[in-house]
Every structure is written in C-alpha cells, then in structure tokens.
Coordinates of C-alpha atoms in Angstrom, one line a residue:
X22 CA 19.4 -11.7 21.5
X23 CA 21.2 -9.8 18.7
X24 CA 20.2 -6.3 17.6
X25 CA 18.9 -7.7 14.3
X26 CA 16.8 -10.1 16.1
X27 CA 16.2 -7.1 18.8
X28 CA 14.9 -5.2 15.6
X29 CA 12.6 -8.2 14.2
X30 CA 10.9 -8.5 17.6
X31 CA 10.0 -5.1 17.6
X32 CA 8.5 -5.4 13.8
X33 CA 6.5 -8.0 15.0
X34 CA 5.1 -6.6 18.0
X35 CA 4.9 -3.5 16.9
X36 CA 1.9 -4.4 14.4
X37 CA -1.3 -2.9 14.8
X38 CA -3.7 -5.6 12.9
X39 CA -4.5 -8.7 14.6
X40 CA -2.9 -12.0 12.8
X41 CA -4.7 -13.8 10.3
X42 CA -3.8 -17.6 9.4
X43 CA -4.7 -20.3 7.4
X44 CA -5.6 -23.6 8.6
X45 CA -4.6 -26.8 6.2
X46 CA -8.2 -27.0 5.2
X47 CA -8.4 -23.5 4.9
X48 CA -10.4 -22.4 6.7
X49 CA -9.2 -18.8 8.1
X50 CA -9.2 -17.3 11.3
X51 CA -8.1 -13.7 12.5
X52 CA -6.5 -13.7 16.1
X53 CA -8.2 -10.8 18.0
X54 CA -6.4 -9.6 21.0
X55 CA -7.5 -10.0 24.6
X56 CA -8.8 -6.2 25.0
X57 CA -10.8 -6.6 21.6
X58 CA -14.6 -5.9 21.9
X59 CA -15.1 -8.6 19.4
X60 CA -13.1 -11.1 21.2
X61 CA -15.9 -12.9 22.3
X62 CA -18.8 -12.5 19.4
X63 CA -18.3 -15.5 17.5
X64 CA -20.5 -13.6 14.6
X65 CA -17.9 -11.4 14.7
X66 CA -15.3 -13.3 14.8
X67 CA -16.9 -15.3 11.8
X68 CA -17.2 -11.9 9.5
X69 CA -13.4 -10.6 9.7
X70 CA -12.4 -14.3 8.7
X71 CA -14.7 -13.6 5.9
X72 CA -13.7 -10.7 5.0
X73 CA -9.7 -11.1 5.4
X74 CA -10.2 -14.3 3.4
X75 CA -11.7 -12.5 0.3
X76 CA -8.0 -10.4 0.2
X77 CA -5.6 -13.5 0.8
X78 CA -4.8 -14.6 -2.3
X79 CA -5.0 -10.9 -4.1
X80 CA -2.1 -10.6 -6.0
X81 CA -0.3 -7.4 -7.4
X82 CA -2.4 -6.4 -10.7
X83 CA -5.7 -7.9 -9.5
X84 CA -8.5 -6.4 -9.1
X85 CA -9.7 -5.2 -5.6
X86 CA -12.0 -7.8 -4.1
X87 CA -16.0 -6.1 -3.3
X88 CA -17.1 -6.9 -0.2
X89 CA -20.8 -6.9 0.3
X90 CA -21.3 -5.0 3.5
X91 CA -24.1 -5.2 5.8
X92 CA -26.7 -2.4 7.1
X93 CA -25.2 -2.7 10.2
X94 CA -21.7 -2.0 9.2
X95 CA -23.1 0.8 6.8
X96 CA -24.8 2.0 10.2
X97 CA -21.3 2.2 11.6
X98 CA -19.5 3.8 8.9
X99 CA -22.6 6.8 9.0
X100 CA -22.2 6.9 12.6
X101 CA -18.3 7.2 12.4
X102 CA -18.1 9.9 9.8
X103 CA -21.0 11.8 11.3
X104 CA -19.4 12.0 14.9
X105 CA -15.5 12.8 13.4
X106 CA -16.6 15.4 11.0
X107 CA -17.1 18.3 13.5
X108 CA -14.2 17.1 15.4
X109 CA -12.5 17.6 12.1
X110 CA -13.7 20.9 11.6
X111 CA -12.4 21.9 15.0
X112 CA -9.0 20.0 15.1
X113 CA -7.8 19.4 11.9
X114 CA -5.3 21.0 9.8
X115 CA -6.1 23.0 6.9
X116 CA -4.6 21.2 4.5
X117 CA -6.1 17.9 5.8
X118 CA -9.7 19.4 5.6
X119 CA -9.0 20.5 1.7
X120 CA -8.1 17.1 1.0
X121 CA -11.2 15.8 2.8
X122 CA -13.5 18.2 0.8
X123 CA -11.6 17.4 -2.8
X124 CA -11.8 13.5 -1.8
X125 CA -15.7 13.7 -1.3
X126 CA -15.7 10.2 0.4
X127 CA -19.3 9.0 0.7
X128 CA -20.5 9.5 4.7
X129 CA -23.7 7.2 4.2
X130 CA -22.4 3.7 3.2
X131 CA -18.8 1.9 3.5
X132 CA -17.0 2.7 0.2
X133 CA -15.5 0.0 -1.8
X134 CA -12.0 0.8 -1.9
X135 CA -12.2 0.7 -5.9
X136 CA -14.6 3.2 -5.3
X137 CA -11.8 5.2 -3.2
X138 CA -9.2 4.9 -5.6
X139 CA -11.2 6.0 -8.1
X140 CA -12.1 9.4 -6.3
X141 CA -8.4 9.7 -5.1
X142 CA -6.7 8.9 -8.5
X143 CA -7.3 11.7 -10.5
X144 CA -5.9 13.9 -7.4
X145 CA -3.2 12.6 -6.6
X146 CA -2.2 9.2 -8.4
X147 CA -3.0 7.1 -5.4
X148 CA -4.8 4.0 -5.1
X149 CA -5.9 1.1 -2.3
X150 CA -5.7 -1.8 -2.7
X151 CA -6.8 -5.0 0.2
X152 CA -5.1 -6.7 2.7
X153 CA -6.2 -9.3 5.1
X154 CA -4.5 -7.2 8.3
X155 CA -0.8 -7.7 9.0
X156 CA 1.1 -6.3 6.1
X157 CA 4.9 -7.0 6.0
X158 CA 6.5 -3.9 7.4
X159 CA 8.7 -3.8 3.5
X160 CA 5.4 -4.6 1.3
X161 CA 3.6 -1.6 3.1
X162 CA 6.3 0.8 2.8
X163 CA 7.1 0.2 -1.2
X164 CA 4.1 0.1 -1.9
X165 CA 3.5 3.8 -0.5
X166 CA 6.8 4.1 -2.3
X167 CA 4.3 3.1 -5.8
X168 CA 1.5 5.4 -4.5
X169 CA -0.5 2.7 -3.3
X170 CA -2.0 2.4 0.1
X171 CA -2.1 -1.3 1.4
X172 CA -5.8 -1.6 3.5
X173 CA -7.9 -3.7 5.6
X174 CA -11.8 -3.9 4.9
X175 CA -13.1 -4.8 7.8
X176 CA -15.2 -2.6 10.3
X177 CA -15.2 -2.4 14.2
X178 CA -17.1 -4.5 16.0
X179 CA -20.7 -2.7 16.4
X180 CA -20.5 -2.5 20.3
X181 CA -18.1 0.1 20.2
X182 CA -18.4 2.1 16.8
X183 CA -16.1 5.1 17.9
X184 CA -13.6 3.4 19.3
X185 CA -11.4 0.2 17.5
X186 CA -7.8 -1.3 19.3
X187 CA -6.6 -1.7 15.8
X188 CA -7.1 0.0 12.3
X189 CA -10.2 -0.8 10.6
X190 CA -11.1 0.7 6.9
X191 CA -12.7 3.9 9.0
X192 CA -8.9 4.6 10.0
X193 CA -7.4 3.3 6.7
X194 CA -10.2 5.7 4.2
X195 CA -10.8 8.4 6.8
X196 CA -7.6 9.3 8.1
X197 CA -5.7 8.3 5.1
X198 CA -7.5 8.8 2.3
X199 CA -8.3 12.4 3.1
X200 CA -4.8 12.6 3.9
X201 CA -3.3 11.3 0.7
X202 CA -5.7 13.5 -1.0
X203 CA -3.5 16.6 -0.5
X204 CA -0.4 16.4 -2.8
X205 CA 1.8 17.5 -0.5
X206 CA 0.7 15.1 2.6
X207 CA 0.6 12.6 -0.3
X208 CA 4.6 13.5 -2.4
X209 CA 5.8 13.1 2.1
X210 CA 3.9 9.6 2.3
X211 CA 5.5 8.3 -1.1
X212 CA 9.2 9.2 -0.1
X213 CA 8.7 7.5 2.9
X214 CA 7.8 4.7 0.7
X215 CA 10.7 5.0 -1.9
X216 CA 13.0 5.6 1.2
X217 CA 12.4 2.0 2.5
X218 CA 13.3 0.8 -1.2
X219 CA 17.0 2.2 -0.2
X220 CA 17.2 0.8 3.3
X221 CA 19.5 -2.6 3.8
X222 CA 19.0 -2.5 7.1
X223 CA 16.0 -3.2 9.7
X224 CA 17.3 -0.9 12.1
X225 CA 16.9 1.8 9.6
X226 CA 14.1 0.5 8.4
X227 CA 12.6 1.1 12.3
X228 CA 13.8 4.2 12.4
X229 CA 12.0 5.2 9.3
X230 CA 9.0 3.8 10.3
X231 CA 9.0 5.4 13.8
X232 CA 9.5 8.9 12.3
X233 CA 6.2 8.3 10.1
X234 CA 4.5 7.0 13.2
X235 CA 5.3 10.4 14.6
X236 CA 4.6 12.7 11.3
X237 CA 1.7 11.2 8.9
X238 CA 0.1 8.9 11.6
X239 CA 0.3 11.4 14.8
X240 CA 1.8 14.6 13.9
X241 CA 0.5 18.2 15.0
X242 CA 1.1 21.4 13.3
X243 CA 0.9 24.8 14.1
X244 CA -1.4 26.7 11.9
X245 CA -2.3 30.5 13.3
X246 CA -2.3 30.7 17.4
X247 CA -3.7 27.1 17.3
X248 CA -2.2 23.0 17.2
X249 CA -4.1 21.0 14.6
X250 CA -3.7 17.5 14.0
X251 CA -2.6 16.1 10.6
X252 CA -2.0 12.4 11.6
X253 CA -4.2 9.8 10.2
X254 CA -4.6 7.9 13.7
X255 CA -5.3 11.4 15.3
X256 CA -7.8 12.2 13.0
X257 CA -9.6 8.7 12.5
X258 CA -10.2 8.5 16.5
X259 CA -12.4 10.3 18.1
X260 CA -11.4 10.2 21.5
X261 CA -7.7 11.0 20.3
X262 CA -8.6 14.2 18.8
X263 CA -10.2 15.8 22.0
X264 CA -7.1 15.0 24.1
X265 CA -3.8 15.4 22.1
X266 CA -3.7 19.1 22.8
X267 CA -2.4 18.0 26.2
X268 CA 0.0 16.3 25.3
X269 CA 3.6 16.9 25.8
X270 CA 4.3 18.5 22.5
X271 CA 7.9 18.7 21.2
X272 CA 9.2 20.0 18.2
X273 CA 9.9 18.5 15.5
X274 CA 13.2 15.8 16.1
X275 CA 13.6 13.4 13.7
X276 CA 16.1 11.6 16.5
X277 CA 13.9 12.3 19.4
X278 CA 10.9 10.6 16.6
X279 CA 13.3 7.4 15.2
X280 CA 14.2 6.4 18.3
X281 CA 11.3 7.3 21.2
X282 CA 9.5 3.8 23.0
X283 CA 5.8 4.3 22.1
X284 CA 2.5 2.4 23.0
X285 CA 0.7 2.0 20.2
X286 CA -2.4 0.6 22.1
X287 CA -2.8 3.8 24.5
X288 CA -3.5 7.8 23.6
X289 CA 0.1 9.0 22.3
X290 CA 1.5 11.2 25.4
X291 CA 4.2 12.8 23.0
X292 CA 3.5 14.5 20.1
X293 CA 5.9 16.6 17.6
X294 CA 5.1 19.7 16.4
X295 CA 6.0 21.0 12.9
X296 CA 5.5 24.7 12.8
X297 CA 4.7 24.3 9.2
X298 CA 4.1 22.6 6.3
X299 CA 6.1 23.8 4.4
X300 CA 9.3 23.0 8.0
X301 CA 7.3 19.8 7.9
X302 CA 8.1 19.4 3.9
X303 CA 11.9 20.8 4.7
X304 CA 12.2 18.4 7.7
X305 CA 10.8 15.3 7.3
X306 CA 9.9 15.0 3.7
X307 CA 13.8 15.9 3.0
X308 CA 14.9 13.2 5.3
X309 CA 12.3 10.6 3.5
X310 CA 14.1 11.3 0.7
X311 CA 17.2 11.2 1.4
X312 CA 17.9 8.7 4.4
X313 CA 20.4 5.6 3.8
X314 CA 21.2 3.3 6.1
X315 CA 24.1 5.6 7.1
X316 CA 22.2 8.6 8.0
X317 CA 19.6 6.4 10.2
X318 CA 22.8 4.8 12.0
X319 CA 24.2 8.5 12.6
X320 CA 20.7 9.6 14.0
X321 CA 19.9 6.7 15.9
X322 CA 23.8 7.2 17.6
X323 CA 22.7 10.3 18.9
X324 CA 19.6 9.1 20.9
X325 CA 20.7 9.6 24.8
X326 CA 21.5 6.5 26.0
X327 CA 18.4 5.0 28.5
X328 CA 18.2 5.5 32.2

C-alpha cells in the first residue's frame, strides 16, 4: 500500500459518524456499528435514517432543515445538559464556561441548530449548519475555515443518554457550540480551518487534523493549581470528564500531537497540556496559521520512528 493510500485508510477509519447511504430507490439507511446501543432498535434505526435524510440533499446557501423532535429526545437533551453542567462547573476551563454562559443554549428542549447559529452569530460570526454524519475530512475543515460548523442532528439512542460511541448534536452544540462561543477558542478553530485550505497534501492534512483532535476536541489547560478541560469531546462526555485528570498528561508537542496512534472509540489515555491560553494561542493557533505542507512534512520527520 502506498503512503497516500496509507493516509486515505486512515481518513476513512478514522471517522467518528456511522455511514449513511442511499439505496436506488432511495430509501436511506445509516450503518451503526456493532458496539452501538441502537444497533438493534429498528425504531431507532428508522429515526436517524429520518433524520440524516432531511440533510442529504442540503446544499451551501440553503436553509438549515427543522427537525421535529420528539418528547423523548427533548427528555434526553434535559437529562444531558442537566448531568454535564455541574461537571462543567467543576472541570471546565474558564474560558469554556464564559462562552457557555454568553451562548445561553436552551437546557430544556433540543435546539434547532438555526436557533444555535442565531445565538452564536452575533458572538462570534459562527454558524451550523446539517450534515447527515460522515463529513469529508476537506468539507469539514474549510468550512471551519468559513466559520461554519458542519453538524449532525440526531440524538443518542434513549437507553444510554449519557453515553453515545459517536457524536450526536449533544456533542456537536454542547461541546462545540459553547466552545466556538469564546472568540479566542473560536479565531484557533477557524485557522485550523483556513490551514486545510493551504494543505496539497493528505499527510499534512492528517497531521493537522490530529493536532486539533489533541487541542479543541481533548485538550487540557492549566488554569491556577488545577487541569481543566477545554476539548469539546471532554466536555460533551460525562464519563470523560471525571477521568482525564489521570491521564498521562504531556505538554504541549505539536509532533508528539500530529503524529501519536489514538483510539477514538475508548477514554483518551494521553492528553496535552497547554499551560495557557494565551501558550495555547502562541502554540497551536500559530501553527494553524501558518502550517504548509512543508512544515507538516518537517514535523512529522521528527516523530521517533516505532518500536
């Protein structure tokens, strides 16, 4: 296998939403995994078909599509944001919690994500707009590189309500939005986005994609004598947020985070620290906005070769 096709392989098993296709009649069907709670719920099954189908044929410019959700995904959506938010008052970052209170998000029904933009908008310029699941790994990143956040709309399956093996609109609007909500969290996200606009290749597009996994989706921060979590997939999971602080934490490496083999269906057992924001801003926000392939190629040469 060559490196590019090394490189594709990993895009594609590297995704986090399970697959939605299209039959010729078109009818649609999302692909759950085997360790899904839903896997076997044909009701659920049925409603994330329904829902993914409703954002299929979005285009750029069109409106958002409503979804009309039920009582018992509202019930899940109170549930969620009433168990997180004193886990986020406990383990959060700072600046994560003043973006959460600007935000405002609604805790007692699923917002429509119109509804989100228009709270987030006038904050920071960002917007959502729908996607069935699986977003090319190029369409996501330029359109972070627009300020616009590419999300699903579905919700976990009801068995489980704290805990989902793939990211639902809980993790896309919780951890995310409240994220994005902060200018600064928000000016890091977009140059990761423009960044991707630059990149030829896929290997630098990995890299830049690993080193967000390990800043805006799990990174930790120092703030006083304590480590706070500012990740979205930290801070959307509530089982996440009462263990990272074991973790091996590392400082920040933006070789070390392009280049590190991950799990992304297990608890993250290395994390990297910034001791800032504003070392965080210096660090990896300078190398969002300045990467080429070059500089990726550099880095990724000075990984230490594997065991």
């Amino acid at each position: 296998m060559s490196t590019h096709e090394e490189v594709s392989a990993v895009f594609e098993e590297g995704q986090l939403y399970s697959a939605v296709t299209t039959d010729a009649d078109g009818t649609v069907e999302v692909h759950l995994s085997d360790n899904h709670p839903g896997l076997h719920d044909p009701a659920y099954r049925a409603r994330r078909a329904e829902i993914a189908g409703v954002s299929l044929t979005l285009r750029t410019g069109d409106p958002v599509p409503t979804v009309e959700y039920t009582e018992d995904e509202h019930a899940i959506w109170r549930l969620a944001c009433a168990e997180l938010a004193p886990k986020h008052e406990r383990y959060a970052h700072s600046e994560y919690l003043a973006g959460k209170a600007a935000l405002g998000l609604p805790a007692d029904h699923v917002p429509q994500l119109e509804e989100v933009s228009a709270l987030l908008g006038p904050l920071t310029g960002w917007s959502y707009t729908a996607a069935p699941g699986l977003v090319p790994l190029r369409d996501f990143y330029a359109d972070l590189g627009r300020r616009v956040f590419s999300s699903t709309q579905y919700l976990r399956h009801g068995s489980q309500p704290l805990y989902t093996p793939e990211p639902d609109i809980i993790h896309e609007v919780v951890g995310h939005g409240n994220q994005l909500a902060s200018p600064r969290f928000a000016a890091i996200t977009e140059a990761a986005g423009q960044a991707s606009l630059r990149l030829e290749s896929d290997e630098a597009m990995k890299f830049v994609a690993d080193v967000f996994w390990f800043s805006m989706e799990f990174g930790v921060m120092a703030e006083g004598h304590e480590l706070k979590a500012y990740g979205a997939g930290i801070l959307s999971s509530y089982g996440e947020m009462d263990e990272f602080r074991s973790m091996e934490i590392r400082p920040l490496d933006l070789v070390a985070m392009g280049t590190l083999d991950y799990d992304i269906t297990a608890y993250q057992p290395v994390l990297f620290r910034a001791e800032s924001l504003d070392q965080l801003e210096d660090v990896v926000g300078d190398f969002f906005a300045t990467v080429d392939d070059d500089l990726a190629a550099r880095l990724r040469a000075q990984a230490p070769l594997p065991v």
